[in-house]
Coordinates of C-alpha atoms (C1' of nucleotides) in Angstrom, one line a residue:
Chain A
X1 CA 54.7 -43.5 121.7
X2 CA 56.6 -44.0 124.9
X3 CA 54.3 -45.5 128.1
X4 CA 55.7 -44.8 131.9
X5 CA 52.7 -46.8 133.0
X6 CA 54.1 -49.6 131.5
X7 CA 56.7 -51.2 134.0
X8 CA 59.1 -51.2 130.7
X9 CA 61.6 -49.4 131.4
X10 CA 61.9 -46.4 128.7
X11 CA 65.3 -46.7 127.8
X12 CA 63.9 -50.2 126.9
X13 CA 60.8 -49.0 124.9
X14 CA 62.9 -46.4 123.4
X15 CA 65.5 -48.6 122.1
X16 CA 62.7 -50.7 120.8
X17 CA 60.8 -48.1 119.1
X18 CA 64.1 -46.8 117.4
X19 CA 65.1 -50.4 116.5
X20 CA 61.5 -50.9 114.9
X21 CA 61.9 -47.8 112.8
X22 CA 65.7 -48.5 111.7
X23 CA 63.9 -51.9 110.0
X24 CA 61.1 -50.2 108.9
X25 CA 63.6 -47.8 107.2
X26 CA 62.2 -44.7 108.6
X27 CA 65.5 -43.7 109.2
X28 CA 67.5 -44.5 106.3
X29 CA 71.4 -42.7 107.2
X30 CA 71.2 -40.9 109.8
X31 CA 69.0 -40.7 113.4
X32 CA 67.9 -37.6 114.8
X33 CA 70.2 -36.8 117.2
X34 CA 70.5 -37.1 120.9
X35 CA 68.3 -34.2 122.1
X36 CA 65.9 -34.4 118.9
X37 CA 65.1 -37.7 120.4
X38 CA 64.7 -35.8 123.7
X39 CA 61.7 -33.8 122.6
X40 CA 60.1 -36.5 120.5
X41 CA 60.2 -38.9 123.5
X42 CA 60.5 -36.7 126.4
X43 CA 62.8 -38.4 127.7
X44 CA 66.3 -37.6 129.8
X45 CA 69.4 -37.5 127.3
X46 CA 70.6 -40.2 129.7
X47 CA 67.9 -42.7 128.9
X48 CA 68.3 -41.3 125.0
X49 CA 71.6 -42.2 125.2
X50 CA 71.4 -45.5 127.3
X51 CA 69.0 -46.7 124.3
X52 CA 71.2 -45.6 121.9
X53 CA 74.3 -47.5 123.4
X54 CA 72.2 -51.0 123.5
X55 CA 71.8 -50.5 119.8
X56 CA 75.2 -49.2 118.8
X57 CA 76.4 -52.0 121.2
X58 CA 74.3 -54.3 119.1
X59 CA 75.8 -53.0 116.0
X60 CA 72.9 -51.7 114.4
X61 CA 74.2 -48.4 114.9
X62 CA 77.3 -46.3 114.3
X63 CA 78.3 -43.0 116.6
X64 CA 80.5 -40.4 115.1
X65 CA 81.6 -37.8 117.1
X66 CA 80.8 -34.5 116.0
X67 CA 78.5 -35.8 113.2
X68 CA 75.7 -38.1 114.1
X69 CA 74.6 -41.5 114.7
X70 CA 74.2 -43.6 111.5
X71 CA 72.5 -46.7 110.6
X72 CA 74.7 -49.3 110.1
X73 CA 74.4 -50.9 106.3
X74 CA 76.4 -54.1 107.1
X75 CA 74.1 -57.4 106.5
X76 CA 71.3 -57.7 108.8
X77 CA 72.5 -60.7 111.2
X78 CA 76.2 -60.5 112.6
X79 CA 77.3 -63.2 114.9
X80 CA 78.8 -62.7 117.6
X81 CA 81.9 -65.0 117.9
X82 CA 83.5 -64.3 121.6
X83 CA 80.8 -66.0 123.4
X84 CA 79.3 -69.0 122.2
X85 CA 75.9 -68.2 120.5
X86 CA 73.4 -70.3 118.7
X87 CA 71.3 -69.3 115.7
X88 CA 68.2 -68.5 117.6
X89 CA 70.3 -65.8 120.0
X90 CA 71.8 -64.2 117.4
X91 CA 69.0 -63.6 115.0
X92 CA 67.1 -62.3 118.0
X93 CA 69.1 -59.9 119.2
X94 CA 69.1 -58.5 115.6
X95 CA 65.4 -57.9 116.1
X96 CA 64.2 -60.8 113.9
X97 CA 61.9 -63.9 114.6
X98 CA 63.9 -67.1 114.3
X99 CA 61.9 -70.0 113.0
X100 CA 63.5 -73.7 111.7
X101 CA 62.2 -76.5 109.5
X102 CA 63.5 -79.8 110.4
X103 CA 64.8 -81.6 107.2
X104 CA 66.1 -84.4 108.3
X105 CA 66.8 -86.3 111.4
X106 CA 68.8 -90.2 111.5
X107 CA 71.3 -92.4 112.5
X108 CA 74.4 -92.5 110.3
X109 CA 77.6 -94.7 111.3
X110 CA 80.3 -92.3 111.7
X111 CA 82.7 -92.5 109.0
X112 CA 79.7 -92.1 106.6
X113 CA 80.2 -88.8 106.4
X114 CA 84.0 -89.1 107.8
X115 CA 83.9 -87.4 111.4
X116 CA 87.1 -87.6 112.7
X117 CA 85.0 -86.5 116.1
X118 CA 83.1 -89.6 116.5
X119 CA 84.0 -93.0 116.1
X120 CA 80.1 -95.3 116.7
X121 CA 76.8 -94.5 115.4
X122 CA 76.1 -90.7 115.1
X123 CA 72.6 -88.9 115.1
X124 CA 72.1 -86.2 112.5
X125 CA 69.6 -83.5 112.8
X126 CA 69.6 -81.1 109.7
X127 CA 67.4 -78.1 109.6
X128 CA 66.8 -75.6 107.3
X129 CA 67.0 -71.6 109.8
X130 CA 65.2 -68.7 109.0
X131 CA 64.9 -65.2 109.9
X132 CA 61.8 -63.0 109.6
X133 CA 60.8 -66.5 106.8
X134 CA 63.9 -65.7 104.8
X135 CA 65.9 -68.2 104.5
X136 CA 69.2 -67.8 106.0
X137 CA 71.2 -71.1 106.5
X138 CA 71.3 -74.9 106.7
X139 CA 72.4 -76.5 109.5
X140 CA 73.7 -79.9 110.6
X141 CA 74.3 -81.3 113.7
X142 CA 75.8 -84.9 114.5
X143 CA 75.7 -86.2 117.9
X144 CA 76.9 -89.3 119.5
X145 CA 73.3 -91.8 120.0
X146 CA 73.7 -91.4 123.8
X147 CA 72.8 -87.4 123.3
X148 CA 71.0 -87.7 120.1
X149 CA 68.6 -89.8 121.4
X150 CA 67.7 -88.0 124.0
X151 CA 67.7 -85.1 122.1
X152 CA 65.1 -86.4 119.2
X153 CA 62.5 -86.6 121.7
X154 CA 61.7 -83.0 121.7
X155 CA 60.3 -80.7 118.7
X156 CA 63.2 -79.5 116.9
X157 CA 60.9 -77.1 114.8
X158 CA 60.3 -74.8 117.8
X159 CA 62.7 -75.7 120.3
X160 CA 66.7 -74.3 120.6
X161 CA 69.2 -77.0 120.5
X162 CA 71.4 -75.5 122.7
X163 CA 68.7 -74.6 125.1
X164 CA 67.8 -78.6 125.6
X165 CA 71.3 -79.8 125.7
X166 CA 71.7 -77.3 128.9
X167 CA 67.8 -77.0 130.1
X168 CA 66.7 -80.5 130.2
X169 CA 69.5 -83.0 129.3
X170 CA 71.7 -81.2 131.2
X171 CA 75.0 -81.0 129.5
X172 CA 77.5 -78.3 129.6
X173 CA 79.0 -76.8 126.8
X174 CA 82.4 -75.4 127.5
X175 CA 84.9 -74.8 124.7
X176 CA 84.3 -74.8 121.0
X177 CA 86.5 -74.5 117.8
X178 CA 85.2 -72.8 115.2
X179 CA 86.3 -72.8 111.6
X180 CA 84.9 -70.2 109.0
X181 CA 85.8 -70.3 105.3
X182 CA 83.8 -70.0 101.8
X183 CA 82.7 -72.6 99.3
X184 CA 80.0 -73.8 96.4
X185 CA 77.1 -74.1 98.1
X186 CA 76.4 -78.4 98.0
X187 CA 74.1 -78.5 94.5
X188 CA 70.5 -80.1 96.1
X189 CA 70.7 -77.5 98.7
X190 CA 70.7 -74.2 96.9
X191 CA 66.6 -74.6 96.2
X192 CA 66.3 -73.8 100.3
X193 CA 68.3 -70.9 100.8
X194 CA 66.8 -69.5 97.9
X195 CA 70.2 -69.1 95.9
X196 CA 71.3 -70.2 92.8
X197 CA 73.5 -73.0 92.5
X198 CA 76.6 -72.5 92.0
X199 CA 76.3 -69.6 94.5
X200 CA 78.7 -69.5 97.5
X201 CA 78.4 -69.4 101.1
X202 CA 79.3 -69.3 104.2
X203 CA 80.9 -73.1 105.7
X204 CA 81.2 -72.9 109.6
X205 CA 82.1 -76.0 111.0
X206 CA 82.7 -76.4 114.8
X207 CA 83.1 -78.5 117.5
X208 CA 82.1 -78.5 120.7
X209 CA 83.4 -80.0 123.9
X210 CA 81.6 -80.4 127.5
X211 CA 84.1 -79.6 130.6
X212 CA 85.6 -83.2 130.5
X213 CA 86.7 -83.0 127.0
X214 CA 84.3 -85.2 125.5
X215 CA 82.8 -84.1 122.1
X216 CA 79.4 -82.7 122.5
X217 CA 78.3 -81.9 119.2
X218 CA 80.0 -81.5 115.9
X219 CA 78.3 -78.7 113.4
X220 CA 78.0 -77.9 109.8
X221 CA 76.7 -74.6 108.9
X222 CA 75.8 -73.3 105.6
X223 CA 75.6 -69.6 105.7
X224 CA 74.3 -67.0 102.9
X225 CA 76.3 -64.7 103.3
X226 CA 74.2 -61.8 102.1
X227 CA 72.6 -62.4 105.0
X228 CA 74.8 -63.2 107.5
X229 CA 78.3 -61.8 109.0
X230 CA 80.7 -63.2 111.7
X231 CA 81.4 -60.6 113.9
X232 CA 84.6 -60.5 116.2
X233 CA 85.6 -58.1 119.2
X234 CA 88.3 -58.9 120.9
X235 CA 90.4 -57.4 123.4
X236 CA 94.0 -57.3 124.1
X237 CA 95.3 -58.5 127.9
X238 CA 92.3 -59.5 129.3
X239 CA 93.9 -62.9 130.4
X240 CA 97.1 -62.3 129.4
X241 CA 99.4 -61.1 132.5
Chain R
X1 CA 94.5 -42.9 142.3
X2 CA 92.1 -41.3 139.6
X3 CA 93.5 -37.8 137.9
X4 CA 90.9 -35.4 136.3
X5 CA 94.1 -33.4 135.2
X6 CA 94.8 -36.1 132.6
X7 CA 92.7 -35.9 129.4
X8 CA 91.7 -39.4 129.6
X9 CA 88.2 -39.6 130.8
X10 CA 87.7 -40.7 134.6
X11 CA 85.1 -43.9 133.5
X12 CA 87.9 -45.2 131.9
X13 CA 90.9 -44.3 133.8
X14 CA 87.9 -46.0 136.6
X15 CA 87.7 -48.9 134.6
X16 CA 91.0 -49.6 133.9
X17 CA 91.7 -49.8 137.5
X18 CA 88.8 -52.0 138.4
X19 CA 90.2 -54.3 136.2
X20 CA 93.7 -54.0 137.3
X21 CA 92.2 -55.0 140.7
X22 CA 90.4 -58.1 139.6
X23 CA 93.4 -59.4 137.6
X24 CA 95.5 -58.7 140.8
X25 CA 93.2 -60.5 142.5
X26 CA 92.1 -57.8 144.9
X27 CA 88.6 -58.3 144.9
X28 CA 88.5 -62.2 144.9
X29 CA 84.4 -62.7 144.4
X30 CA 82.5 -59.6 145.1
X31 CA 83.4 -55.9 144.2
X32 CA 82.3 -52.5 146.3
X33 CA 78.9 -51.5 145.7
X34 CA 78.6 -48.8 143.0
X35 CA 77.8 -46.1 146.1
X36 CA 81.2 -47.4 147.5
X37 CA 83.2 -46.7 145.0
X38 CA 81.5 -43.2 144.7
X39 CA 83.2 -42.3 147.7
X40 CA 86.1 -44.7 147.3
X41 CA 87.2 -42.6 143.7
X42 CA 85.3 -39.4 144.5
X43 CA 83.2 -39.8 141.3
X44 CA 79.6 -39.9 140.5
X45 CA 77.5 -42.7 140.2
X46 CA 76.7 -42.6 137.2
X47 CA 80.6 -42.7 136.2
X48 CA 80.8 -45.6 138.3
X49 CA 78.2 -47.5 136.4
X50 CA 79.8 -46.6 133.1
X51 CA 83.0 -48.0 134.5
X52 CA 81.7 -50.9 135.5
X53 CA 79.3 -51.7 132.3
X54 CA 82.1 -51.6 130.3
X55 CA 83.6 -54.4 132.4
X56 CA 80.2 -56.5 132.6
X57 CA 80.3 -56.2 128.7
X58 CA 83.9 -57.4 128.6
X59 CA 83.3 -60.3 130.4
X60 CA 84.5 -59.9 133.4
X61 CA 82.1 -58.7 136.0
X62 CA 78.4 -60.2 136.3
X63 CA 75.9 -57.4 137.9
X64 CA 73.5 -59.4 140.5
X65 CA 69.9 -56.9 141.4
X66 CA 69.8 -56.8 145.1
X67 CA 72.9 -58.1 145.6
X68 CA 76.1 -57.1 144.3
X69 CA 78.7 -57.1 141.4
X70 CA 80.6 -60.7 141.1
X71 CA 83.6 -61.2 139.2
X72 CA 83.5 -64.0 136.9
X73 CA 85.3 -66.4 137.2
X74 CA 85.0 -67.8 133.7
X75 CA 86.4 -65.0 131.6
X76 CA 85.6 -65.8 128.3
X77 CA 88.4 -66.5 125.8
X78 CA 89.8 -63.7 124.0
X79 CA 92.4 -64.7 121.6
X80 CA 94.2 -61.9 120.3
X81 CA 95.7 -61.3 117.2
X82 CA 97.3 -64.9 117.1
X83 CA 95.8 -67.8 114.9
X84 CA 92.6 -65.3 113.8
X85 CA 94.8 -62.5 112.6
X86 CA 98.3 -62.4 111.7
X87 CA 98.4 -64.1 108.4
X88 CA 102.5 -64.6 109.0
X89 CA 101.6 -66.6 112.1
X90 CA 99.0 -68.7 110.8
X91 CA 100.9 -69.7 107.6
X92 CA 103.9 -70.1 109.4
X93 CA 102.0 -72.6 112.0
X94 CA 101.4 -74.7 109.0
X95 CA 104.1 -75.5 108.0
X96 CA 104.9 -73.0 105.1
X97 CA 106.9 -70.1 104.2
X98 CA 104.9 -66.8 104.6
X99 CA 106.1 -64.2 102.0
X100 CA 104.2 -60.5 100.8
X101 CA 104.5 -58.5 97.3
X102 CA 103.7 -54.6 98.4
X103 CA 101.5 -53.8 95.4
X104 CA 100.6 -50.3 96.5
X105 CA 101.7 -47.7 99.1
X106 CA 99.8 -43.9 98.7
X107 CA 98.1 -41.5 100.3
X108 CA 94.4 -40.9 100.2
X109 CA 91.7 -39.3 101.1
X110 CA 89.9 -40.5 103.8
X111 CA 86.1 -39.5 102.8
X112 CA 85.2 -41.5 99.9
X113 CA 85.5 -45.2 101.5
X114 CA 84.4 -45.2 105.0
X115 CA 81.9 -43.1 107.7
X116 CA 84.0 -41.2 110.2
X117 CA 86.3 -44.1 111.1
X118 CA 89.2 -41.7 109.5
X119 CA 89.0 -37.9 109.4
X120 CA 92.2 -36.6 107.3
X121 CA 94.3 -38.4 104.4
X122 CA 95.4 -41.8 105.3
X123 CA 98.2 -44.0 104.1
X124 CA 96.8 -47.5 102.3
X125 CA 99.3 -50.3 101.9
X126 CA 98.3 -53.0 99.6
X127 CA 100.1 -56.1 99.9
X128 CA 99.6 -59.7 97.6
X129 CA 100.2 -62.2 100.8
X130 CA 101.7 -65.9 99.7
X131 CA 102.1 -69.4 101.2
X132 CA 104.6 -71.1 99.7
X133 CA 104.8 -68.8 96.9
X134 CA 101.1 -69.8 96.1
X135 CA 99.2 -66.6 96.3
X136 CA 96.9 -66.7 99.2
X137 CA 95.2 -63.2 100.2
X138 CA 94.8 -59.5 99.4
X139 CA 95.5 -57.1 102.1
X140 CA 94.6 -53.5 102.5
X141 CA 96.1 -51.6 105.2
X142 CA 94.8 -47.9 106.1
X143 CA 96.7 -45.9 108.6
X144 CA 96.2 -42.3 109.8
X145 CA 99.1 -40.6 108.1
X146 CA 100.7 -40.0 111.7
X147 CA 101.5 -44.0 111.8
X148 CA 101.5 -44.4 108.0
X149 CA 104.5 -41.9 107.2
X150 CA 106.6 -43.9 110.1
X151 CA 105.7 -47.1 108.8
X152 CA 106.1 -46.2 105.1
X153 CA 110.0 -46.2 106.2
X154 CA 110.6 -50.0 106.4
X155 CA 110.7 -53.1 104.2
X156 CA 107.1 -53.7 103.9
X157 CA 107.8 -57.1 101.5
X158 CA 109.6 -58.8 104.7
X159 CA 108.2 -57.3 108.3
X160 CA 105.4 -58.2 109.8
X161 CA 103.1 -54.9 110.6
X162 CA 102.2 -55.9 113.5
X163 CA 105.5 -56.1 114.8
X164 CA 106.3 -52.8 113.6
X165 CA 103.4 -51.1 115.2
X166 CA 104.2 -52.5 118.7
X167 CA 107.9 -52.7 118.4
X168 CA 109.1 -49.9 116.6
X169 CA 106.2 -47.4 116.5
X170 CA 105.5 -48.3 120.3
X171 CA 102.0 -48.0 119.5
X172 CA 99.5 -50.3 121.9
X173 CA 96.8 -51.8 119.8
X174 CA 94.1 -52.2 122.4
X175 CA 90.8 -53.5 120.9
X176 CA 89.8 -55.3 117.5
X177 CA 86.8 -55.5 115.7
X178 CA 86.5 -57.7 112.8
X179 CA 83.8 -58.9 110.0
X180 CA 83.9 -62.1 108.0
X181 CA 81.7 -63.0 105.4
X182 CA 82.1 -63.3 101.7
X183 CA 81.7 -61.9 98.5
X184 CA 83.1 -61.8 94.9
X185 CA 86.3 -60.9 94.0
X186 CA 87.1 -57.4 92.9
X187 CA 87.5 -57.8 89.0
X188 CA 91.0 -56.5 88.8
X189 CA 92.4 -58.5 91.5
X190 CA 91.2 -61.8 90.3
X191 CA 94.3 -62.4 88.3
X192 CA 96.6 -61.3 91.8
X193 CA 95.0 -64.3 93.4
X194 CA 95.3 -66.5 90.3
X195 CA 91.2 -67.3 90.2
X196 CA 88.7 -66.5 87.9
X197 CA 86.9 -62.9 88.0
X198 CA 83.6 -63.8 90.2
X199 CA 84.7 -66.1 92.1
X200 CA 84.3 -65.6 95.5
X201 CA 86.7 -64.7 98.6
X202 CA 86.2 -64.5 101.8
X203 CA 86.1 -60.4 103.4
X204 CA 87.4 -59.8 106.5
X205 CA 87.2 -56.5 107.4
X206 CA 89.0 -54.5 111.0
X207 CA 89.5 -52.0 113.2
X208 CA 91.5 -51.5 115.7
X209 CA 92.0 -49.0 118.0
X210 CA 94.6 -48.1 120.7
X211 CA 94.1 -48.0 124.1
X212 CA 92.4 -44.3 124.1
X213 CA 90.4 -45.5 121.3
X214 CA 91.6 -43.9 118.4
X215 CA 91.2 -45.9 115.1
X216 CA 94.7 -46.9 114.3
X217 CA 94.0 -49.3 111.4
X218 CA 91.7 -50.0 109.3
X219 CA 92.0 -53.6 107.2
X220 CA 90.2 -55.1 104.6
X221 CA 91.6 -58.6 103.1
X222 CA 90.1 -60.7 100.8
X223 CA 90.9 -64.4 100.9
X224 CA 90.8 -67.2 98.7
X225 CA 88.5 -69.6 100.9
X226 CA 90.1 -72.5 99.1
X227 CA 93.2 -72.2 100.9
X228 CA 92.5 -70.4 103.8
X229 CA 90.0 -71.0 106.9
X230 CA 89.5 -68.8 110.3
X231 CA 89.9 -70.4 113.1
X232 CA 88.5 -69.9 116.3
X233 CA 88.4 -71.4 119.8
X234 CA 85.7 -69.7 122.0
X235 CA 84.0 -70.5 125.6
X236 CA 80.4 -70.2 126.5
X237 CA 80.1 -66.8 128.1
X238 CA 78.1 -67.7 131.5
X239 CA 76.2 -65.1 132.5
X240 CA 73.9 -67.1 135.3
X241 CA 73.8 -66.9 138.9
Chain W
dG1 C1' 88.6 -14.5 96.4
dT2 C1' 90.4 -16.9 100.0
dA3 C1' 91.7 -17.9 104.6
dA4 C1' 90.8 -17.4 109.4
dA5 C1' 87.5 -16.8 113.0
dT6 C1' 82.9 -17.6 114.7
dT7 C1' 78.9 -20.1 115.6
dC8 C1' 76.0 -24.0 115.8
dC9 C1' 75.0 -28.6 116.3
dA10 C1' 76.7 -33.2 116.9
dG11 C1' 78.1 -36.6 120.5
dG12 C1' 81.3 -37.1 125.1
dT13 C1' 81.9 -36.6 129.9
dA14 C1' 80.4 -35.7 134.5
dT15 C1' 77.6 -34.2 138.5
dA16 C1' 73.7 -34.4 142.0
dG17 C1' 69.7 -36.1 143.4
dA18 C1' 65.4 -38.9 143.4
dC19 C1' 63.0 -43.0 143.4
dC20 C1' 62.2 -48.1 142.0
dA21 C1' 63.0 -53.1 142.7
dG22 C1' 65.2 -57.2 144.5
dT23 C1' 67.9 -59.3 148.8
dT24 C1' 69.5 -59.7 153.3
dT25 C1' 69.5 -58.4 158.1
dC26 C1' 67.7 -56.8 162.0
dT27 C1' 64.1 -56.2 165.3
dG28 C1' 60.1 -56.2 167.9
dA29 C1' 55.4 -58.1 168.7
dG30 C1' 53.3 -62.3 169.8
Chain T
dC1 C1' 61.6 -68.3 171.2
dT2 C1' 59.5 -67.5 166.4
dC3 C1' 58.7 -65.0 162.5
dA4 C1' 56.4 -61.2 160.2
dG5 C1' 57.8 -56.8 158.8
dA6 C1' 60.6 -52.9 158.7
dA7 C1' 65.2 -51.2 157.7
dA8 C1' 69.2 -51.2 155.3
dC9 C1' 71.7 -52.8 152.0
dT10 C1' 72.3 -54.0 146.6
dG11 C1' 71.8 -52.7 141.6
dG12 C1' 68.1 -50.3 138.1
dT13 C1' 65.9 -46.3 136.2
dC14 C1' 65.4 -41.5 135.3
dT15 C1' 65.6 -36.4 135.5
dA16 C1' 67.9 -32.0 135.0
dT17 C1' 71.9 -29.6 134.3
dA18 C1' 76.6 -28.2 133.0
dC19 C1' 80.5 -28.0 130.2
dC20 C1' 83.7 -30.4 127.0
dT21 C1' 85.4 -31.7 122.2
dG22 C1' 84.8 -32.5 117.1
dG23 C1' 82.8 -31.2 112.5
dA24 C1' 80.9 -28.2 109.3
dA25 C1' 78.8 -24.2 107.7
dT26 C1' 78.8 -19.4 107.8
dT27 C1' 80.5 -15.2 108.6
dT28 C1' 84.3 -12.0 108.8
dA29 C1' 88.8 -10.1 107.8
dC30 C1' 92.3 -9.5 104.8

DNA sequence: GTAAATTCCAGGTATAGACCAGTTTCTGAG
DNA sequence: CTCAGAAACTGGTCTATACCTGGAATTTAC
């Protein structure tokens, strides 16, 4: 079950193994607890509980003391929204396979689709995401031409967007603003996610800036959001002094 | 400097001073190796490492193999309970007049909702939230009865909780975690929010605990996404070299 | 019968020690 | 003098052990 040939570490392959058998629903409520998972793995409790806090940390997990540690029922994808993540990241760390369909990918003047952001000729790139092939959200990005030209070059069926925009074109995201709120679901897109129209979900739309100020990218993101949960920690004087 | 006479557990009273020492600037790009502060605290290593994960997952150290521990010196951006939070403050910030109806205030008990985040009877205040006297949100409040009975004592309709937890309770709300995502309405509080039964609202559900991590709230609002968005301004975390 | 005490099992904290894996620095052979 | 290689750092992994606190069931006392 657990190899110490491998050069994995175990609390790596442990955290693994338990994560593969929280999705195959092996354990439905409740894990076995911390020195159960001992003997079945032979493990230390330290490396036990080391794998344990990657997943609870990932919020697949809940810890009660004096009880147990539960499976946590909350939708399958939570973003995390204190550091900028993209799709990809996110759906990853949840244990899934992200995959993405590009839909559609032209030149539109700016006020077509009135972007306060951008005042010339934008490039949109709109692709359908999915996790493990479910559907999960539509995406849309706009870009001024001297990025999203650039940018079109590359396959945007296999390849993160955020990855090229740092990797190879070499721009720097810095700040973003983020807004989250609910609505109908636009009518001719409900057929993709799978939903019925009519059917709500989840609108982020965002903005992103590079260290000079200058917008980078602006985003529209259509969310199911039986699928999907934003997912906020945050922390009380950390900068404040 | 550390005190194992105190109940509070040395990893944290440890971490709270490694990050007293980076905010004061102490250690300006490098911190002790985890065997020097073994002998610099008198503690193990492996409550040295606990220490200092928890810092590395806030943000604010970056762990180098081979090398070292670095302070980062691009904290991410943490707001607080400011524009994401306090409903008063965000309304306000627009412009309108922030007003609550308390619709309920009663003890329950705390088994049948939620796993383990309370263990005895809590207090739930449930409060209609308006903008301009247009009905905006739904708020549930649950507080251990400790906090709950003290808080029960004031004018509900007019304060801000917040306030009252802080300023007159003098209790420290530390960390926050939230959920967004969204859902249909609860049937009986459809008329409350003046919408039609299934329409959808946006969930935002909390915790927050104090600084020795006990849960002192637990929140659940429900929003109608037509007149209210989250807003959120976050930095890319940088976690290279 | 019911309430208090006991016991067991859960996670929480903490120690000491061993060895592994990158990185830098020192050192000695050529 | 150069430079390979050892030594001396760094964090990374892992074991074994001990005792604590919280929760719940069971036993015991009244």
């Amino acid at each position: 079950m657990i190899d110490d040939t491998l050069y994995i570490p175990l609390h790596v392959q442990l955290s693994k193994s338990l994560e593969e058998k929280i999705k195959a629903q092996e354990f439905i409520e409740k894990i076995p607890s911390e020195r159960e998972l001992m003997d079945m793995y032979s493990v230390s409790r330290t490396t036990v509980r080391e794998a344990v806090t990657k997943l609870v940390n990932d919020g697949l997990l809940i810890k009660v003391h004096g009880k147990g540690t539960y499976v946590n029922k909350k939708p399958p994808i939570q973003e995390w929204l204190s550091s900028l993540n993209s799709f990809t990241e996110t759906v990853r760390r949840m244990g899934m396979v992200p995959t993405s369909k590009l839909l559609t990918s032209k030149k539109l003047k700016a006020d077509e689709h009135k972007i306060g952001v951008f005042k010339e000729e934008v490039l949109m790139i709109e692709r359908l995401r999915y996790a493990d092939e479910k559907p999960i959200a539509i995406e849309r990005h706009y870009y001024p031409l001297s990025i999203g030209e650039r940018l079109s070059k590359f396959n945007l069926d296999k390849e993160t967007i955020y990855d090229l925009l740092e990797n190879e074109l070499g721009i720097v995201l810095d700040e973003a603003e983020q807004y989250i709120t609910s609505k109908i679901i636009e009518e001719h897109l409900a057929p993709y996610l799978e939903i019925p129209s009519g059917s709500n979900v989840l609108l982020v739309e965002r903005t992103i800036v590079d260290e000079k100020g200058n917008v980078v990218e602006y985003y529209i993101g259509q969310y199911r959001p039986d699928m999907y949960t934003f997912r906020i920690k945050t922390k009380r004087n950390i900068n404040k002094k």
